[in-house]
Short mmCIF file of C-alpha atoms in Angstrom, two decimals:
data_model
loop_
_atom_site.label_atom_id
_atom_site.label_comp_id
_atom_site.label_asym_id
_atom_site.label_seq_id
_atom_site.Cartn_x
_atom_site.Cartn_y
_atom_site.Cartn_z
CA MET Q 1 0.14 -0.21 -0.07
CA SER Q 2 1.18 3.37 -0.81
CA PRO Q 3 1.98 5.86 1.73
CA ARG Q 4 -1.08 7.96 0.17
CA SER Q 5 -3.28 5.23 0.63
CA GLN Q 6 -2.33 4.21 3.85
CA GLY Q 7 -2.64 8.52 4.83
CA TYR Q 8 -6.41 7.53 3.26
CA LEU Q 9 -6.96 4.74 5.48
CA TYR Q 10 -5.61 6.81 8.90
CA VAL Q 11 -7.38 9.60 7.43
CA ALA Q 12 -10.63 6.81 7.22
CA ILE Q 13 -10.44 5.46 10.89
CA THR Q 14 -10.43 9.18 11.96
CA MET Q 15 -12.89 10.48 10.35
CA CYS Q 16 -15.56 7.27 11.98
CA ILE Q 17 -13.84 8.33 15.72
CA TRP Q 18 -14.93 12.33 15.04
CA GLY Q 19 -18.07 11.37 13.74
CA GLY Q 20 -18.50 8.81 16.37
CA PHE Q 21 -17.78 11.17 19.01
CA THR Q 22 -20.46 13.61 17.76
CA ILE Q 23 -23.39 11.15 17.90
CA THR Q 24 -22.30 9.10 21.16
CA SER Q 25 -21.44 12.79 23.03
CA ARG Q 26 -25.27 13.38 22.00
CA LEU Q 27 -26.56 9.82 23.09
CA ASN Q 28 -24.65 10.59 26.79
CA ALA Q 29 -27.43 13.20 27.56
CA GLN Q 30 -30.11 10.77 26.21
CA TRP Q 31 -29.11 8.22 28.33
CA GLY Q 32 -28.57 9.69 31.39
CA ILE Q 33 -24.78 10.33 31.53
CA SER Q 34 -23.50 13.46 32.96
CA ALA Q 35 -20.14 15.47 31.37
CA TRP Q 36 -18.56 14.54 34.98
CA ASP Q 37 -19.41 10.91 34.34
CA ILE Q 38 -17.96 10.07 31.41
CA THR Q 39 -14.62 12.26 31.41
CA ALA Q 40 -13.64 10.63 34.65
CA LEU Q 41 -14.53 7.28 33.34
CA ARG Q 42 -13.15 8.04 29.76
CA PHE Q 43 -9.22 8.92 31.71
CA ALA Q 44 -9.27 6.30 34.11
CA LEU Q 45 -9.85 3.99 31.47
CA ALA Q 46 -7.01 5.45 29.51
CA PHE Q 47 -5.16 5.36 32.34
CA CYS Q 48 -5.39 1.96 33.73
CA ILE Q 49 -4.01 1.07 29.47
CA LEU Q 50 -1.37 3.35 29.12
CA MET Q 51 0.47 3.52 32.43
CA PRO Q 52 1.52 0.61 32.11
CA ILE Q 53 2.81 0.25 29.22
CA LEU Q 54 5.07 3.76 29.90
CA LEU Q 55 6.17 1.56 33.15
CA TYR Q 56 7.41 -1.24 30.98
CA LYS Q 57 9.16 0.94 28.12
CA LYS Q 58 10.39 3.17 30.71
CA ASP Q 59 8.98 6.09 29.31
CA THR Q 60 7.84 8.18 31.92
CA ALA Q 61 10.47 11.11 32.03
CA PHE Q 62 8.31 13.14 29.96
CA LEU Q 63 5.06 12.90 32.85
CA TRP Q 64 7.65 15.46 34.78
CA LYS Q 65 7.59 18.23 32.24
CA LYS Q 66 5.46 21.25 32.78
CA GLN Q 67 4.29 20.61 29.04
CA PRO Q 68 2.68 17.68 29.01
CA PHE Q 69 0.65 18.82 32.28
CA ILE Q 70 -0.67 21.85 30.65
CA LEU Q 71 -1.84 20.12 27.66
CA ALA Q 72 -3.58 17.96 29.97
CA MET Q 73 -5.40 20.43 31.99
CA ILE Q 74 -6.39 22.60 28.65
CA GLY Q 75 -6.84 19.51 26.30
CA GLY Q 76 -7.84 17.39 28.50
CA VAL Q 77 -9.89 18.58 31.63
CA ALA Q 78 -11.21 21.47 30.25
CA TYR Q 79 -12.15 20.31 26.84
CA CYS Q 80 -13.87 17.18 27.93
CA LEU Q 81 -16.38 19.21 30.43
CA THR Q 82 -17.31 21.90 28.40
CA SER Q 83 -17.94 19.83 25.42
CA TYR Q 84 -19.62 16.69 26.73
CA SER Q 85 -21.75 19.29 28.96
CA ALA Q 86 -22.76 21.31 25.73
CA PHE Q 87 -24.56 18.37 24.70
CA HIS Q 88 -26.88 18.52 27.25
CA TYR Q 89 -28.37 21.33 25.99
CA VAL Q 90 -28.46 21.87 22.41
CA PRO Q 91 -28.69 19.26 19.11
CA ALA Q 92 -25.29 17.53 17.83
CA ALA Q 93 -25.43 19.79 15.00
CA HIS Q 94 -24.84 22.90 16.89
CA ALA Q 95 -21.34 20.90 17.79
CA ALA Q 96 -20.58 20.74 14.16
CA ILE Q 97 -21.18 24.76 13.76
CA PHE Q 98 -19.90 26.20 17.29
CA LEU Q 99 -17.57 23.21 18.16
CA ASN Q 100 -15.55 22.27 14.85
CA GLY Q 101 -16.73 25.12 12.46
CA CYS Q 102 -15.05 27.58 15.07
CA LEU Q 103 -11.69 25.53 15.37
CA PRO Q 104 -9.72 26.91 12.76
CA LEU Q 105 -10.20 30.23 13.52
CA CYS Q 106 -9.62 29.61 17.41
CA THR Q 107 -6.64 28.07 16.61
CA ALA Q 108 -5.48 30.96 14.60
CA VAL Q 109 -6.37 33.89 16.99
CA ALA Q 110 -5.16 31.49 19.53
CA ALA Q 111 -1.44 31.18 17.46
CA PHE Q 112 -1.61 34.79 17.06
CA VAL Q 113 -2.66 35.85 20.95
CA LEU Q 114 0.59 33.45 22.50
CA PHE Q 115 3.38 33.51 19.57
CA LYS Q 116 2.03 36.78 17.18
CA GLN Q 117 1.71 34.65 14.32
CA PRO Q 118 0.20 36.80 11.61
CA LEU Q 119 -3.47 35.64 10.67
CA ASP Q 120 -2.90 35.15 6.49
CA LYS Q 121 -5.57 35.83 3.84
CA HIS Q 122 -7.61 32.45 4.16
CA ILE Q 123 -7.99 33.38 7.71
CA TRP Q 124 -9.65 36.62 7.17
CA ILE Q 125 -11.92 35.41 4.40
CA SER Q 126 -13.17 32.33 6.79
CA LEU Q 127 -13.78 34.49 9.39
CA VAL Q 128 -15.95 36.84 7.06
CA ILE Q 129 -17.95 33.72 6.14
CA MET Q 130 -18.39 32.50 9.56
CA LEU Q 131 -19.76 35.37 11.04
CA SER Q 132 -22.08 36.27 8.32
CA ALA Q 133 -22.60 32.14 8.78
CA ILE Q 134 -23.37 32.63 12.27
CA THR Q 135 -25.25 36.37 11.91
CA ALA Q 136 -27.81 34.81 9.58
CA MET Q 137 -28.05 31.69 11.67
CA SER Q 138 -28.91 33.25 14.98
CA PHE Q 139 -31.23 35.45 12.94
CA LEU Q 140 -32.87 32.48 11.83
CA MET Q 141 -32.99 31.03 15.20
CA TYR Q 142 -34.73 33.78 16.56
CA GLN Q 143 -37.05 34.42 14.68
CA GLU Q 144 -37.80 30.38 15.05
CA THR Q 145 -37.40 30.04 19.05
CA GLY Q 146 -37.06 33.89 20.49
CA VAL Q 147 -33.94 32.43 20.94
CA ALA Q 148 -30.53 33.89 19.15
CA PHE Q 149 -27.76 31.68 21.02
CA GLY Q 150 -28.22 28.75 23.89
CA PHE Q 151 -26.35 27.88 26.65
CA GLY Q 152 -24.88 24.86 25.29
CA ASP Q 153 -23.44 27.18 21.99
CA MET Q 154 -21.40 28.93 24.22
CA LEU Q 155 -20.24 26.55 26.23
CA PHE Q 156 -19.02 24.90 22.44
CA PHE Q 157 -17.37 27.97 21.24
CA LEU Q 158 -15.78 27.62 24.82
CA SER Q 159 -14.20 24.39 23.99
CA ALA Q 160 -13.16 25.18 20.63
CA ILE Q 161 -11.09 28.17 22.43
CA TRP Q 162 -9.81 25.17 25.00
CA TRP Q 163 -8.86 23.15 21.70
CA GLY Q 164 -7.04 25.94 19.90
CA VAL Q 165 -5.16 26.91 22.60
CA PHE Q 166 -4.22 23.17 23.11
CA THR Q 167 -3.22 22.53 19.34
CA VAL Q 168 -1.23 25.75 19.47
CA LEU Q 169 0.66 24.88 22.33
CA LEU Q 170 1.21 21.36 21.29
CA ARG Q 171 2.12 22.36 17.71
CA GLN Q 172 4.98 24.76 19.76
CA TRP Q 173 6.25 22.06 21.96
CA GLN Q 174 6.37 20.01 19.02
CA LEU Q 175 5.76 17.12 21.66
CA SER Q 176 5.66 13.13 19.76
CA ALA Q 177 2.08 11.79 19.28
CA TRP Q 178 2.56 9.45 21.86
CA HIS Q 179 4.02 11.35 24.53
CA SER Q 180 0.90 14.51 23.82
CA MET Q 181 -1.75 11.36 23.74
CA ALA Q 182 -0.16 9.67 26.88
CA GLY Q 183 0.44 12.69 28.79
CA VAL Q 184 -2.75 14.00 28.38
CA ALA Q 185 -4.68 11.02 29.39
CA ILE Q 186 -2.59 10.63 32.09
CA TRP Q 187 -2.34 13.75 33.57
CA SER Q 188 -6.26 14.33 33.46
CA ALA Q 189 -6.61 10.91 35.31
CA ILE Q 190 -4.44 12.00 38.01
CA VAL Q 191 -5.71 16.15 38.49
CA TYR Q 192 -9.41 15.24 37.30
CA VAL Q 193 -10.49 11.91 38.93
CA PRO Q 194 -10.04 12.00 42.28
CA ILE Q 195 -11.68 15.28 42.29
CA TYR Q 196 -14.40 13.80 41.06
CA LEU Q 197 -14.34 11.12 43.30
CA LEU Q 198 -14.79 13.58 46.51
CA PHE Q 199 -16.54 15.98 45.13
CA LEU Q 200 -18.28 15.83 42.18
CA PRO Q 201 -21.89 14.72 41.63
CA LYS Q 202 -22.10 10.86 40.43
CA ASN Q 203 -25.07 9.49 38.44
CA LEU Q 204 -23.81 6.07 37.41
CA THR Q 205 -26.60 4.45 38.78
CA VAL Q 206 -28.91 6.08 36.11
CA PRO Q 207 -27.74 4.00 32.90
CA GLU Q 208 -28.19 1.15 31.41
CA PRO Q 209 -24.57 -0.81 32.84
CA MET Q 210 -24.76 -1.78 28.47
CA HIS Q 211 -24.60 2.06 27.52
CA LEU Q 212 -21.94 2.69 29.94
CA LEU Q 213 -19.76 0.36 28.51
CA LEU Q 214 -19.95 1.76 25.34
CA GLN Q 215 -19.41 5.31 26.47
CA VAL Q 216 -16.30 4.54 27.97
CA VAL Q 217 -14.68 1.68 25.83
CA PHE Q 218 -15.10 4.15 22.78
CA HIS Q 219 -14.17 7.21 24.41
CA GLY Q 220 -11.28 6.11 27.00
CA ILE Q 221 -9.55 3.52 24.12
CA PHE Q 222 -10.68 5.16 20.32
CA VAL Q 223 -11.48 8.67 21.01
CA VAL Q 224 -8.36 9.10 23.15
CA ILE Q 225 -5.97 6.12 22.03
CA VAL Q 226 -6.89 5.11 18.78
CA ALA Q 227 -7.72 8.64 16.69
CA THR Q 228 -5.10 10.49 17.96
CA LEU Q 229 -3.02 8.51 16.59
CA THR Q 230 -4.20 7.84 13.02
CA TYR Q 231 -4.80 11.45 12.79
CA VAL Q 232 -0.65 11.90 13.33
CA GLU Q 233 0.03 8.92 10.94
CA ALA Q 234 -2.16 10.66 8.64
CA ILE Q 235 -0.42 14.32 8.77
CA LYS Q 236 2.57 12.77 7.93
CA ARG Q 237 1.44 10.73 4.61
CA LEU Q 238 -0.57 13.11 3.36
CA GLY Q 239 0.28 16.67 4.95
CA ALA Q 240 -1.62 18.85 7.82
CA PHE Q 241 -3.95 20.65 4.89
CA LYS Q 242 -5.18 17.79 3.62
CA ALA Q 243 -5.55 15.58 6.31
CA GLY Q 244 -7.03 18.65 8.12
CA SER Q 245 -9.85 19.26 5.78
CA ILE Q 246 -10.73 15.81 4.99
CA VAL Q 247 -11.30 14.81 8.82
CA THR Q 248 -13.16 18.09 9.76
CA LEU Q 249 -15.88 16.60 7.36
CA ALA Q 250 -16.81 14.22 9.97
CA PRO Q 251 -18.52 16.16 12.34
CA PHE Q 252 -21.05 18.08 10.21
CA MET Q 253 -21.45 14.22 8.37
CA ALA Q 254 -22.19 13.14 11.86
CA ALA Q 255 -24.83 16.34 12.58
CA ILE Q 256 -26.65 14.92 9.31
CA LEU Q 257 -26.40 11.88 10.52
CA ALA Q 258 -28.02 12.83 14.07
CA VAL Q 259 -31.12 13.42 12.20
CA PRO Q 260 -32.60 10.47 11.25
CA LEU Q 261 -30.62 8.15 13.82
CA LEU Q 262 -31.60 10.59 17.33
CA GLY Q 263 -34.16 12.30 16.06
CA GLU Q 264 -32.62 15.29 15.63
CA PRO Q 265 -33.95 18.83 14.49
CA LEU Q 266 -32.92 20.33 11.56
CA SER Q 267 -34.35 23.69 10.96
CA LEU Q 268 -32.90 26.24 7.78
CA ALA Q 269 -30.81 27.85 10.65
CA ILE Q 270 -28.80 24.84 11.34
CA ILE Q 271 -28.59 24.41 7.59
CA CYS Q 272 -27.43 28.23 7.19
CA GLY Q 273 -25.40 27.35 10.09
CA LEU Q 274 -23.59 24.10 8.79
CA ILE Q 275 -23.35 24.82 5.38
CA GLY Q 276 -20.93 28.40 6.21
CA MET Q 277 -18.94 27.12 8.89
CA ALA Q 278 -18.34 24.21 6.97
CA VAL Q 279 -17.24 26.15 4.39
CA GLY Q 280 -15.14 28.52 6.35
CA ALA Q 281 -13.35 25.52 8.30
CA LEU Q 282 -12.83 23.92 4.79
CA GLN Q 283 -11.25 26.77 2.87
CA PRO Q 284 -12.11 24.95 -0.69
CA TRP Q 285 -10.68 27.66 -2.46
CA ARG Q 286 -7.11 26.66 -1.06
CA TRP Q 287 -8.04 23.19 -2.56
CA ILE Q 288 -7.82 24.79 -6.22
CA SER Q 289 -3.90 26.20 -5.83
CA HIS Q 290 -3.46 23.20 -3.33
CA GLN Q 291 -0.69 20.66 -4.25
CA ASP Q 292 0.49 18.07 -2.12
CA SER Q 293 3.88 17.58 -0.40
CA LEU Q 294 4.02 14.14 -2.07
CA GLN Q 295 2.92 15.16 -5.78
CA ARG Q 296 5.83 17.82 -5.60
CA GLN Q 297 7.79 14.97 -4.68
CA LEU Q 298 7.27 12.76 -7.30
CA ASP Q 299 7.15 16.01 -9.69
CA GLN Q 300 10.76 16.91 -8.39
CA GLN Q 301 12.52 13.61 -8.87
CA LYS Q 302 10.65 13.76 -12.77
CA LYS Q 303 12.63 16.60 -13.45
CA GLN Q 304 15.91 15.01 -12.06
CA SER Q 305 15.53 12.21 -14.50
#
């Protein structure tokens, strides 16, 4: 299998998991699994899997650096609590709009604020498109329901900010995929699980045991571990732009699937928001002039020969 084919395979796996995250997180609300519970169980399971591996490999020195701890607090605990909580207030389509749709923008702004990285013209175009889409969506939502934005929408946008900062720090600190994934999972468990056990409300007796098991396995293994590794491998083979653009489609596809699967509403306002945020996030105009690194390498080899 060629590197490009491998890259698309990794992208497909990542898309399935990221799309599943949207659907299953919304199911948490329907099944009575609270954000406090799923966050604790997710990181507890990942800790039980990863910590023995790190001890066996004698690869724990990186955990004592400040970077994994900071990443865990931002991209682990904070992100999970706000994003999981948001699904209890609004439909899955809102996650595609206010979380995944806003991620590229929040990442670019975080890079500018933290490290003075300038915003290029593509970001400004995306900003105009996204703001226009949100304005139109809020106007239509206000006409339909009398409310332009909900509490869940604000939580999703806050989650996008957390993940944007997390992404920029991860890129700046250049941790490996394994160390970043393991560090986030382990430090999140070390910090959050004791607080959860001692102080936070628990709702573990309400959900069906099978529902709880499915959610813990999916979020603790596939979301935390598998998706992180496959996404990094996809970037290595396809480049960050192409891999990121394709994978970004997953939550939008999940939002559409949530309509028949979960009985979610799909109003004109939601459709407007989905289309606008998808265009702004994917930046399709860049595909016209974009040529991936693998193709450039092949062209250079042909010229040299």
